[in-house]
CSV table of C-alpha atoms in Angstrom, one decimal:
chain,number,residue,atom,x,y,z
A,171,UNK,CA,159.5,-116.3,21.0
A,172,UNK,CA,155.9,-117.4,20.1
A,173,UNK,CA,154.2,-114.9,17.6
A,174,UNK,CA,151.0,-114.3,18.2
A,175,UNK,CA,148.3,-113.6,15.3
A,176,UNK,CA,144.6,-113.4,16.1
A,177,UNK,CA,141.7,-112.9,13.8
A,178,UNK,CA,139.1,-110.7,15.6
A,179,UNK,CA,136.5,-113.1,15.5
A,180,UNK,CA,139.0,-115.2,17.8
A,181,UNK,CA,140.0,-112.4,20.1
A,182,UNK,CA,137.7,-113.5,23.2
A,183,UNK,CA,140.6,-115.6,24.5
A,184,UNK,CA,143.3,-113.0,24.4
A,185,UNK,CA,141.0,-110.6,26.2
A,186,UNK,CA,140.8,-112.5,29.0
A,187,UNK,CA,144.4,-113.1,29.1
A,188,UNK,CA,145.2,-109.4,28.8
A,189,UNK,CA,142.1,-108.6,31.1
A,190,UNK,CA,144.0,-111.2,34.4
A,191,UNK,CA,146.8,-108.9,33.7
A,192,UNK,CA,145.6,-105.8,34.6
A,193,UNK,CA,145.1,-105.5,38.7
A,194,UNK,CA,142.7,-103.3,40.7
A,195,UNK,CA,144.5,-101.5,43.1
A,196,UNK,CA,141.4,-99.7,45.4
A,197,UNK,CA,141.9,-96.2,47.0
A,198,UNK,CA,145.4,-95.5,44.4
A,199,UNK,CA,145.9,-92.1,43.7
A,200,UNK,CA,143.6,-91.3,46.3
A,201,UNK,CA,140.2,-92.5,48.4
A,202,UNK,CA,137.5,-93.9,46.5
A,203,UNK,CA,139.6,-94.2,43.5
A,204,UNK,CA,139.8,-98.3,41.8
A,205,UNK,CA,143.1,-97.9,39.8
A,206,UNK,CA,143.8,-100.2,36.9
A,207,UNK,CA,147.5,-101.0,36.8
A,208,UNK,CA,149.1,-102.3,33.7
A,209,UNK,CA,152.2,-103.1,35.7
A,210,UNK,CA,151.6,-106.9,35.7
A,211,UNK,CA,150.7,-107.1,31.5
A,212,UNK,CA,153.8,-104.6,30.9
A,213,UNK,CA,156.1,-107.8,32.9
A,214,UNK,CA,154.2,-110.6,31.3
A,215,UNK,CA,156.1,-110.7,27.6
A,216,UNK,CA,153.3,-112.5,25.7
A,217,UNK,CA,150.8,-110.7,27.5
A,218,UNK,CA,152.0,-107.8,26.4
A,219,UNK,CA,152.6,-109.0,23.3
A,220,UNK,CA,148.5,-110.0,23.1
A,221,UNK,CA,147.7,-106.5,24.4
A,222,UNK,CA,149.8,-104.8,21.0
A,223,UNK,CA,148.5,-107.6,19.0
A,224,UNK,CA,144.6,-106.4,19.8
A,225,UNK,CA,145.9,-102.7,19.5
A,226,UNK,CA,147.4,-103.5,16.3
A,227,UNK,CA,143.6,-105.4,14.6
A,228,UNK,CA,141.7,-102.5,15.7
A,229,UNK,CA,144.5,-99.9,14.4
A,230,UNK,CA,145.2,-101.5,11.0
A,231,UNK,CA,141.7,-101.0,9.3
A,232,UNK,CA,142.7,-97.1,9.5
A,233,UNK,CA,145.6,-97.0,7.8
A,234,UNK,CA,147.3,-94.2,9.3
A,235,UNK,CA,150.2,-92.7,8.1
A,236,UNK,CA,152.0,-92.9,11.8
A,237,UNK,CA,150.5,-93.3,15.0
A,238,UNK,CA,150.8,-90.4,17.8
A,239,UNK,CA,151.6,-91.5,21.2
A,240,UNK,CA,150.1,-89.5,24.2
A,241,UNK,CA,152.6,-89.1,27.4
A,242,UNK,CA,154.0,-91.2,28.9
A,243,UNK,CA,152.1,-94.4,29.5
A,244,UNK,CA,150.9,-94.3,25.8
A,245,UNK,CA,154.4,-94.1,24.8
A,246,UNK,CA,155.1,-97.5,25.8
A,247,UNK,CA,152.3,-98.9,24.1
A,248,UNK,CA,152.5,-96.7,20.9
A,249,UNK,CA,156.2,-97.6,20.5
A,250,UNK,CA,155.6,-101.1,20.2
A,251,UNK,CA,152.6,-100.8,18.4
A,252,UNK,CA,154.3,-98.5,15.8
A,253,UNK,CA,157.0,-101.0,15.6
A,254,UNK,CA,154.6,-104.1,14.8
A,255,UNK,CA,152.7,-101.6,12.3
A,256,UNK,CA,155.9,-100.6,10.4
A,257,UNK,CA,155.1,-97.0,11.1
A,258,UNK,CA,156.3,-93.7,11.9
A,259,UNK,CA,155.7,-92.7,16.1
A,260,UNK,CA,154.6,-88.9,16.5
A,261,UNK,CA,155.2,-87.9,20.5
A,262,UNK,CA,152.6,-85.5,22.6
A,263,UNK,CA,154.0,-84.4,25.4
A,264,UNK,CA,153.6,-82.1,28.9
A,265,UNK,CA,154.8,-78.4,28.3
A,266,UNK,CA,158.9,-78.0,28.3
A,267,UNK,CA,159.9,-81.9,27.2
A,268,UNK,CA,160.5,-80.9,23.4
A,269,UNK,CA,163.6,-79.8,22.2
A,270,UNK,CA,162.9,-78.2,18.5
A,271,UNK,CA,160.0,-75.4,17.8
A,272,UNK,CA,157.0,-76.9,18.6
A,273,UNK,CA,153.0,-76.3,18.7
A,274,UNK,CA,150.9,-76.2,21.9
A,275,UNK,CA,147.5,-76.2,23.1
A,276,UNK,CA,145.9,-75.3,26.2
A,277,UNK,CA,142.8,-77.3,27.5
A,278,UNK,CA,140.2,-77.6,30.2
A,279,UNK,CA,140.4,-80.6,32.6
A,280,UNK,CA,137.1,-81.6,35.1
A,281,UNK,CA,138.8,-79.4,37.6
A,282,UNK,CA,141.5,-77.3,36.2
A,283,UNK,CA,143.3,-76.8,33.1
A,284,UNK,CA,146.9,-78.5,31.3
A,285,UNK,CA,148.6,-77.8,28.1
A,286,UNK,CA,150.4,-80.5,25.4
A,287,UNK,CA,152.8,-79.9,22.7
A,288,UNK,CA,154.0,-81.7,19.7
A,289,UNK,CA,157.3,-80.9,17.5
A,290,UNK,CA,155.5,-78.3,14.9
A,291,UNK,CA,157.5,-80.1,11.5
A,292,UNK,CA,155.7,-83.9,12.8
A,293,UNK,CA,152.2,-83.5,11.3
A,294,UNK,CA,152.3,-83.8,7.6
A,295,UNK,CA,148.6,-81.5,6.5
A,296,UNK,CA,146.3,-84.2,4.7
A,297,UNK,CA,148.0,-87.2,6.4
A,298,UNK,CA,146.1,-89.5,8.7
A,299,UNK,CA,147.1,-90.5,11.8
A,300,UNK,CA,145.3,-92.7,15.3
A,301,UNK,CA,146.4,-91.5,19.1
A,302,UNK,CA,147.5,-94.2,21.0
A,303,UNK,CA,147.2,-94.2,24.6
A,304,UNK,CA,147.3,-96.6,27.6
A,305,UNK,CA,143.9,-95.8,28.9
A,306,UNK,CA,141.2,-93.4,28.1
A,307,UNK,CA,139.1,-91.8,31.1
A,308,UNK,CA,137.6,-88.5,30.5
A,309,UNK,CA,139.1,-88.0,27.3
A,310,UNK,CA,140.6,-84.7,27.4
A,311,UNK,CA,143.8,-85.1,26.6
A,312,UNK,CA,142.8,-87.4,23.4
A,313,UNK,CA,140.4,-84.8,22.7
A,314,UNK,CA,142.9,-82.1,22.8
A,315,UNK,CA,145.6,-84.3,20.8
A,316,UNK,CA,143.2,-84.8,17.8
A,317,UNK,CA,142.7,-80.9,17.8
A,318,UNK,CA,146.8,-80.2,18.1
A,319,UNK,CA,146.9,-82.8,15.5
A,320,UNK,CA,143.4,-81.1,13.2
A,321,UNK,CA,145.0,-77.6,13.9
A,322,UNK,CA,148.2,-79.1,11.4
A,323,UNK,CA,146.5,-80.3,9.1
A,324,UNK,CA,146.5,-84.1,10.1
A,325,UNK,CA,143.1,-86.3,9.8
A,326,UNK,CA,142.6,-88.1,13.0
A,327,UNK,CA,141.2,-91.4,11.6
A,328,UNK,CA,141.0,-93.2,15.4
A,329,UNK,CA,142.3,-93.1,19.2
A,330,UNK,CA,143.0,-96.4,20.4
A,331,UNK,CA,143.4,-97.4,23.6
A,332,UNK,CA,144.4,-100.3,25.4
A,333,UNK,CA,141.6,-99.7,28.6
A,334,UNK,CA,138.7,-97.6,28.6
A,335,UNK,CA,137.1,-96.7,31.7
A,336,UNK,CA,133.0,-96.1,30.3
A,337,UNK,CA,132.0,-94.9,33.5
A,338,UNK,CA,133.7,-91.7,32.7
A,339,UNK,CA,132.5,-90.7,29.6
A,340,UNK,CA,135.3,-90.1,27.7
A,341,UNK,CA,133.9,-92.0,24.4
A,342,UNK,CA,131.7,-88.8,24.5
A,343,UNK,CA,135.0,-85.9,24.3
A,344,UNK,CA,136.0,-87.8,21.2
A,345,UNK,CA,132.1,-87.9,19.6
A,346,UNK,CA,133.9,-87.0,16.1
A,347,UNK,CA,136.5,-89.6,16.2
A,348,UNK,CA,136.2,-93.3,16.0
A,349,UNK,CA,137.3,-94.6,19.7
A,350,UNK,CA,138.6,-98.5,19.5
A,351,UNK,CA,139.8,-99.8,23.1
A,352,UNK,CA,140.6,-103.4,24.1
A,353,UNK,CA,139.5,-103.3,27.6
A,354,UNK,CA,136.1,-102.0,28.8
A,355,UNK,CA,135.5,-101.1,32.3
C-alpha cells in the first residue's frame, strides 16, 4: 500500500484528487438542495487515504490530547484520523446511543432544536482536544460539541472538517474556535 506524506505547501494536488471524489448529487435530501456525497472518496482507498492525510497536517499543529468524533459520518473520518495520529477517539452522539452515565446538551437548530451526548468520564478538565467531522454547514452541532466538551473542562483547540459548505455560515457558530477544513464550497 503506497503511503502517502504531503507537506502543505504541496497539498494543491491532493485537493484536487480528493475534491473529483466528492459528487454533487442536485435536489438530495430534498428540492433545491446540491448534496456533497463522500461515497465515492470513502471507496477510493488512496483517496481516502489523501483525505485523512490533509485532516491529519491541519490537525497535528494542535496537539490535542484525542480527537472527538461527531455522529456518524465524522466517525468514519475521526477513527482513521485518530488512528494515523496515535490518539485517543472521544464519541458525540444522538440522545439514547451511550451505554454508561453520560452528559447532554440541548441546542437550537435553524428550524428546530436536537440534543448530543458524550460518556461523562471521556473529557479529561484541562486537556485539549479538535472535533472531527465529515462536513461543516451551519455549525451547530460543532458549536454545541465544543460547549459539551468546555462545560468538562476540555480546551477545544480546533474542529476540523473534511468539507465545509461557506455559503452557510457555519465558520461564524465556531467564531471562538479555530475551524481547519480541506474542502471549500
Amino acid at each position: 500500500m503506497r503511503k502517502w506524506i504531503l507537506p502543505v505547501v504541496e497539498a494543491r494536488l491532493p485537493i484536487t484528487q480528493i475534491k473529483a471524489l466528492i459528487r454533487d448529487v442536485p435536489d438530495f435530501p430534498k428540492p433545491g438542495i446540491l448534496f456533497k456525497d463522500i461515497t465515492p472518496l470513502l471507496a477510493d482507498a488512496g483517496g481516502f487515504a489523501l483525505a485523512i492525510e490533509q485532516l491529519a497536517i491541519r490537525v497535528r499543529p494542535h496537539a490535542p490530547a484525542a480527537l472527538v468524533a461527531i455522529e456518524s459520518r465524522g466517525f468514519i473520518f475521526g477513527a482513521a484520523l485518530a488512528q494515523q495520529l496515535k490518539l485517543p477517539l472521544l464519541l458525540v452522539r444522538k440522545p439514547g446511543k451511550l451505554p454508561a452515565k453520560k452528559v447532554s446538551l440541548g441546542y437550537q437548530l435553524e428550524y428546530g432544536s436536537d440534543q448530543i451526548e458524550m460518556h461523562a468520564d471521556a473529557v479529561i478538565k484541562g486537556q485539549t482536544y479538535v472535533i472531527v467531522d465529515d462536513v461543516i454547514a451551519t455549525g451547530g452541532t460543532a458549536a454545541a460539541a465544543a460547549r459539551l466538551i468546555e462545560m468538562q473542562g476540555g480546551r477545544v483547540a480546533c474542529c476540523a472538517f473534511l468539507i465545509e459548505l461557506g455559503f452557510l455560515k457555519g465558520r461564524e457558530r465556531l467564531a471562538n474556535h479555530t475551524v481547519a477544513s480541506v474542502l471549500q464550497y
